[in-house]
Tab-separated table of C-alpha atoms in Angstrom:
chain	number	residue	atom	x	y	z
A	246	UNK	CA	9.146	17.179	-8.271
A	247	UNK	CA	6.702	14.089	-7.580
A	248	UNK	CA	8.339	10.623	-7.375
A	249	UNK	CA	5.445	9.019	-8.548
A	250	UNK	CA	2.328	10.558	-10.030
A	251	UNK	CA	-0.825	9.188	-11.081
A	252	UNK	CA	-3.748	11.065	-13.219
A	253	UNK	CA	-6.378	11.678	-12.924
A	254	UNK	CA	-6.619	12.176	-9.255
A	255	UNK	CA	-10.698	11.799	-9.505
A	256	UNK	CA	-12.604	9.801	-12.384
A	257	UNK	CA	-16.372	10.072	-11.965
A	258	UNK	CA	-18.081	7.971	-15.391
A	259	UNK	CA	-20.949	5.706	-15.943
A	260	UNK	CA	-21.293	2.136	-16.550
A	261	UNK	CA	-20.328	1.033	-19.736
A	262	UNK	CA	-17.527	2.963	-20.115
A	263	UNK	CA	-14.048	2.609	-21.028
A	264	UNK	CA	-11.218	4.490	-18.909
A	265	UNK	CA	-7.436	4.805	-18.547
A	266	UNK	CA	-5.481	6.129	-15.607
A	267	UNK	CA	-1.697	6.963	-16.220
A	268	UNK	CA	1.444	6.490	-14.086
A	269	UNK	CA	4.820	7.758	-14.103
A	270	UNK	CA	7.636	7.470	-12.343
A	271	UNK	CA	11.023	9.252	-12.226
A	272	UNK	CA	12.974	7.445	-9.351
A	273	UNK	CA	14.477	4.502	-12.421
A	274	UNK	CA	12.977	2.085	-10.746
A	275	UNK	CA	12.667	-1.045	-13.114
A	276	UNK	CA	9.528	-2.753	-11.585
A	277	UNK	CA	6.117	-1.145	-11.314
A	278	UNK	CA	2.583	-1.933	-9.910
A	279	UNK	CA	-1.139	-1.014	-9.692
A	280	UNK	CA	-2.746	-2.098	-6.722
A	281	UNK	CA	-6.575	-1.465	-6.127
A	282	UNK	CA	-7.491	-0.001	-2.639
A	283	UNK	CA	-11.341	-0.751	-1.401
A	284	UNK	CA	-14.030	1.026	0.858
A	285	UNK	CA	-12.210	-0.910	3.774
A	286	UNK	CA	-8.942	0.498	2.776
A	287	UNK	CA	-7.919	-3.249	1.785
A	288	UNK	CA	-5.010	-2.794	-0.954
A	289	UNK	CA	-4.735	-5.786	-3.234
A	290	UNK	CA	-2.090	-5.739	-5.693
A	291	UNK	CA	-3.156	-6.237	-9.439
A	292	UNK	CA	-0.653	-6.135	-11.649
A	293	UNK	CA	3.251	-5.665	-11.718
A	294	UNK	CA	5.713	-4.598	-14.948
A	295	UNK	CA	9.460	-5.432	-14.543
A	296	UNK	CA	11.143	-3.994	-17.856
A	297	UNK	CA	7.850	-4.263	-19.820
A	298	UNK	CA	6.947	-7.419	-18.810
A	299	UNK	CA	3.962	-8.801	-17.133
A	300	UNK	CA	5.585	-10.835	-14.041
A	301	UNK	CA	2.154	-10.788	-11.907
A	302	UNK	CA	-1.603	-10.776	-13.071
A	303	UNK	CA	-3.473	-11.691	-10.248
A	304	UNK	CA	-7.316	-12.306	-10.581
A	305	UNK	CA	-8.758	-9.284	-12.096
A	306	UNK	CA	-11.501	-9.545	-15.236
A	307	UNK	CA	-9.368	-8.951	-18.366
A	308	UNK	CA	-11.798	-5.697	-18.788
A	309	UNK	CA	-8.353	-4.637	-16.736
A	310	UNK	CA	-5.288	-4.246	-18.827
A	311	UNK	CA	-2.044	-2.433	-17.848
A	312	UNK	CA	0.198	-0.775	-20.712
A	313	UNK	CA	3.725	0.157	-20.050
A	314	UNK	CA	4.957	2.168	-23.136
A	315	UNK	CA	8.733	2.338	-20.994
A	316	UNK	CA	9.899	1.426	-17.895
A	317	UNK	CA	8.958	4.772	-16.421
A	318	UNK	CA	5.342	4.579	-17.244
A	319	UNK	CA	2.437	2.039	-16.280
A	320	UNK	CA	-0.980	2.666	-17.522
A	321	UNK	CA	-4.507	0.742	-16.359
A	322	UNK	CA	-6.834	0.823	-19.286
A	323	UNK	CA	-10.160	-0.447	-17.868
A	324	UNK	CA	-13.214	-1.730	-20.101
A	325	UNK	CA	-16.542	-1.840	-20.057
A	326	UNK	CA	-17.031	-0.332	-16.609
A	327	UNK	CA	-19.311	-1.794	-13.598
A	328	UNK	CA	-20.193	-0.392	-10.460
A	329	UNK	CA	-17.725	-2.827	-8.427
A	330	UNK	CA	-14.779	-1.228	-10.001
A	331	UNK	CA	-15.565	2.093	-7.527
A	332	UNK	CA	-12.218	2.063	-5.743
A	333	UNK	CA	-8.999	4.444	-5.555
A	334	UNK	CA	-6.345	3.036	-7.631
A	335	UNK	CA	-2.687	3.103	-6.573
A	336	UNK	CA	0.114	3.156	-8.929
A	337	UNK	CA	4.077	2.042	-7.100
A	338	UNK	CA	7.145	1.918	-8.256
A	339	UNK	CA	9.864	-0.518	-6.170
A	340	UNK	CA	13.743	-0.205	-6.101
A	341	UNK	CA	16.497	-3.180	-5.573
A	342	UNK	CA	15.247	-3.183	-2.107
A	343	UNK	CA	11.841	-4.233	-2.359
A	344	UNK	CA	10.610	-1.123	-0.785
A	345	UNK	CA	7.426	0.452	-2.809
A	346	UNK	CA	6.610	4.143	-3.192
A	347	UNK	CA	2.860	4.787	-4.104
A	348	UNK	CA	1.584	7.812	-6.114
A	349	UNK	CA	-1.483	10.031	-4.581
A	350	UNK	CA	-4.154	7.835	-5.617
A	351	UNK	CA	-6.839	7.660	-8.306
A	352	UNK	CA	-10.172	7.804	-7.223
A	353	UNK	CA	-12.483	5.942	-9.726
A	354	UNK	CA	-16.779	6.000	-9.260
A	355	UNK	CA	-18.656	4.371	-11.667
A	356	UNK	CA	-22.280	5.596	-11.348
B	160	UNK	CA	-3.229	2.672	23.848
B	161	UNK	CA	-2.335	-1.131	22.199
B	162	UNK	CA	-4.421	-2.647	19.142
B	163	UNK	CA	-4.893	-6.772	19.061
B	164	UNK	CA	-4.442	-7.742	15.832
B	165	UNK	CA	-6.129	-7.203	13.151
B	166	UNK	CA	-9.522	-7.799	14.979
B	167	UNK	CA	-9.545	-4.174	16.462
B	168	UNK	CA	-9.360	-1.694	13.264
B	169	UNK	CA	-9.322	1.475	15.021
B	170	UNK	CA	-6.960	2.206	18.039
B	171	UNK	CA	-7.576	5.864	19.885
B	172	UNK	CA	-4.958	7.268	22.088
B	173	UNK	CA	-4.448	10.458	23.853
B	174	UNK	CA	-2.116	12.621	22.731
B	175	UNK	CA	1.384	12.032	24.367
B	176	UNK	CA	0.524	8.899	24.774
B	177	UNK	CA	2.953	6.039	23.002
B	178	UNK	CA	0.683	3.919	20.328
B	179	UNK	CA	1.261	-0.144	19.700
B	180	UNK	CA	0.153	-1.246	16.719
B	181	UNK	CA	-0.013	-5.086	15.650
B	182	UNK	CA	0.116	-6.609	12.677
B	183	UNK	CA	0.102	-10.613	12.370
B	184	UNK	CA	1.668	-11.704	8.753
B	185	UNK	CA	0.861	-14.814	7.266
B	186	UNK	CA	3.972	-16.381	5.774
B	187	UNK	CA	6.929	-18.188	7.554
B	188	UNK	CA	8.860	-17.143	4.694
B	189	UNK	CA	8.867	-13.546	4.150
B	190	UNK	CA	12.221	-12.412	4.476
B	191	UNK	CA	11.108	-8.334	4.617
B	192	UNK	CA	8.259	-6.404	6.398
B	193	UNK	CA	7.185	-2.781	6.106
B	194	UNK	CA	4.838	-0.368	7.479
B	195	UNK	CA	3.454	1.867	5.826
B	196	UNK	CA	1.397	5.117	6.964
B	197	UNK	CA	-1.781	6.392	4.833
B	198	UNK	CA	-3.179	9.992	5.814
B	199	UNK	CA	-6.809	10.946	4.505
B	200	UNK	CA	-6.831	10.926	0.363
B	201	UNK	CA	-3.093	10.137	0.036
B	202	UNK	CA	-1.036	7.282	-0.995
B	203	UNK	CA	0.499	4.781	1.323
B	204	UNK	CA	3.878	6.361	2.887
B	205	UNK	CA	6.999	4.292	3.900
B	206	UNK	CA	7.612	4.445	7.563
B	207	UNK	CA	10.090	1.875	8.396
B	208	UNK	CA	11.039	-1.880	7.273
B	209	UNK	CA	12.637	-4.457	9.010
B	210	UNK	CA	14.667	-7.552	7.194
B	211	UNK	CA	13.834	-11.325	8.647
B	212	UNK	CA	17.411	-11.553	10.222
B	213	UNK	CA	16.510	-8.636	12.495
B	214	UNK	CA	14.293	-8.704	15.798
B	215	UNK	CA	14.050	-4.870	16.461
B	216	UNK	CA	15.323	-1.258	14.213
B	217	UNK	CA	14.311	1.804	15.790
B	218	UNK	CA	13.408	5.177	13.875
B	219	UNK	CA	12.805	8.699	14.846
B	220	UNK	CA	9.847	7.881	17.367
B	221	UNK	CA	8.905	4.919	15.804
B	222	UNK	CA	10.367	1.336	16.703
B	223	UNK	CA	9.392	-1.696	14.826
B	224	UNK	CA	9.571	-5.370	16.463
B	225	UNK	CA	9.440	-8.782	14.866
B	226	UNK	CA	8.949	-11.946	16.740
B	227	UNK	CA	9.270	-14.523	13.670
B	228	UNK	CA	8.412	-17.706	15.990
B	229	UNK	CA	4.902	-16.006	16.003
B	230	UNK	CA	4.615	-14.364	12.768
B	231	UNK	CA	4.202	-11.155	14.386
B	232	UNK	CA	4.673	-7.631	13.516
B	233	UNK	CA	4.501	-4.450	15.832
B	234	UNK	CA	4.732	-0.691	15.123
B	235	UNK	CA	5.986	1.401	18.422
B	236	UNK	CA	4.885	5.359	18.135
B	237	UNK	CA	6.352	7.464	20.652
B	238	UNK	CA	5.029	10.222	22.140
B	239	UNK	CA	2.242	10.135	19.715
B	240	UNK	CA	1.417	13.811	18.050
B	241	UNK	CA	-2.051	14.811	16.472
B	242	UNK	CA	-0.457	14.410	12.640
B	243	UNK	CA	0.296	10.449	13.895
B	244	UNK	CA	-3.562	10.059	12.666
B	245	UNK	CA	-3.860	7.851	9.676
B	246	UNK	CA	-4.399	4.083	8.561
B	247	UNK	CA	-1.327	1.967	8.972
B	248	UNK	CA	-0.526	-1.168	7.422
B	249	UNK	CA	2.028	-3.536	7.678
B	250	UNK	CA	3.528	-5.407	4.050
B	251	UNK	CA	5.342	-8.793	4.052
B	252	UNK	CA	7.235	-9.289	0.950
B	253	UNK	CA	6.663	-13.478	0.170
B	254	UNK	CA	9.554	-13.527	-1.863
B	255	UNK	CA	10.125	-13.402	-5.632
B	256	UNK	CA	7.866	-11.148	-7.678
B	257	UNK	CA	4.861	-10.788	-5.896
B	258	UNK	CA	5.484	-7.383	-4.560
B	259	UNK	CA	4.259	-6.484	-0.944
B	260	UNK	CA	1.098	-7.936	0.347
B	261	UNK	CA	-0.443	-5.961	2.878
B	262	UNK	CA	-2.575	-6.210	5.940
B	263	UNK	CA	-5.636	-4.850	6.418
B	264	UNK	CA	-4.750	-1.437	8.270
B	265	UNK	CA	-5.510	-0.178	11.660
B	266	UNK	CA	-6.844	3.299	11.688
B	267	UNK	CA	-5.468	5.607	14.590
B	268	UNK	CA	-6.917	8.049	16.411
B	269	UNK	CA	-5.505	10.652	18.269
B	270	UNK	CA	-7.401	12.316	20.940
B	271	UNK	CA	-6.432	15.800	22.104
């Protein structure tokens, strides 16, 4: 009965490919996020969606595009993958109090 | 054991001792702070939070202290156990729709 679930957990792919990571939350939260964690464990916000509207778009390449079919889902699509995209990507959601609930992460390795 | 700011990313303590993890936050307008624990291969998990109208909050074996004057946050873990081994992050909410901004993290290692 996972609150925030994301798939796949591991993703290994070649440079130039396009890939997607899916995220679903069953907490009824209005806002969902994508964070990127680099090799030094630094967590940086990439996007957030509130009621299907993009409200933050940090300075990430436009090869990254979040897609939200409904309030419970926020998927991350990445085009033309580069070596520097290798990282762990975390989906999260937040309720009115502001506390974030994270998924287990998706480790992306670009070869 | 005590970690001084974010310049010591690894903190090693003896099992049973108390641990203190420190964090310097950046925005004086931040009104909400959270400590997260991240175990290997997992996502960050909520430990304890505190709002800016408080200076101390206690949970089970954990205490968070907030000093707004110097923009400093600390997490105290009492009687550290092997299961406390993880990376600990402080996070601040700067208001608006920006979500949480995370600090660099401290890796807590428990020595038997």
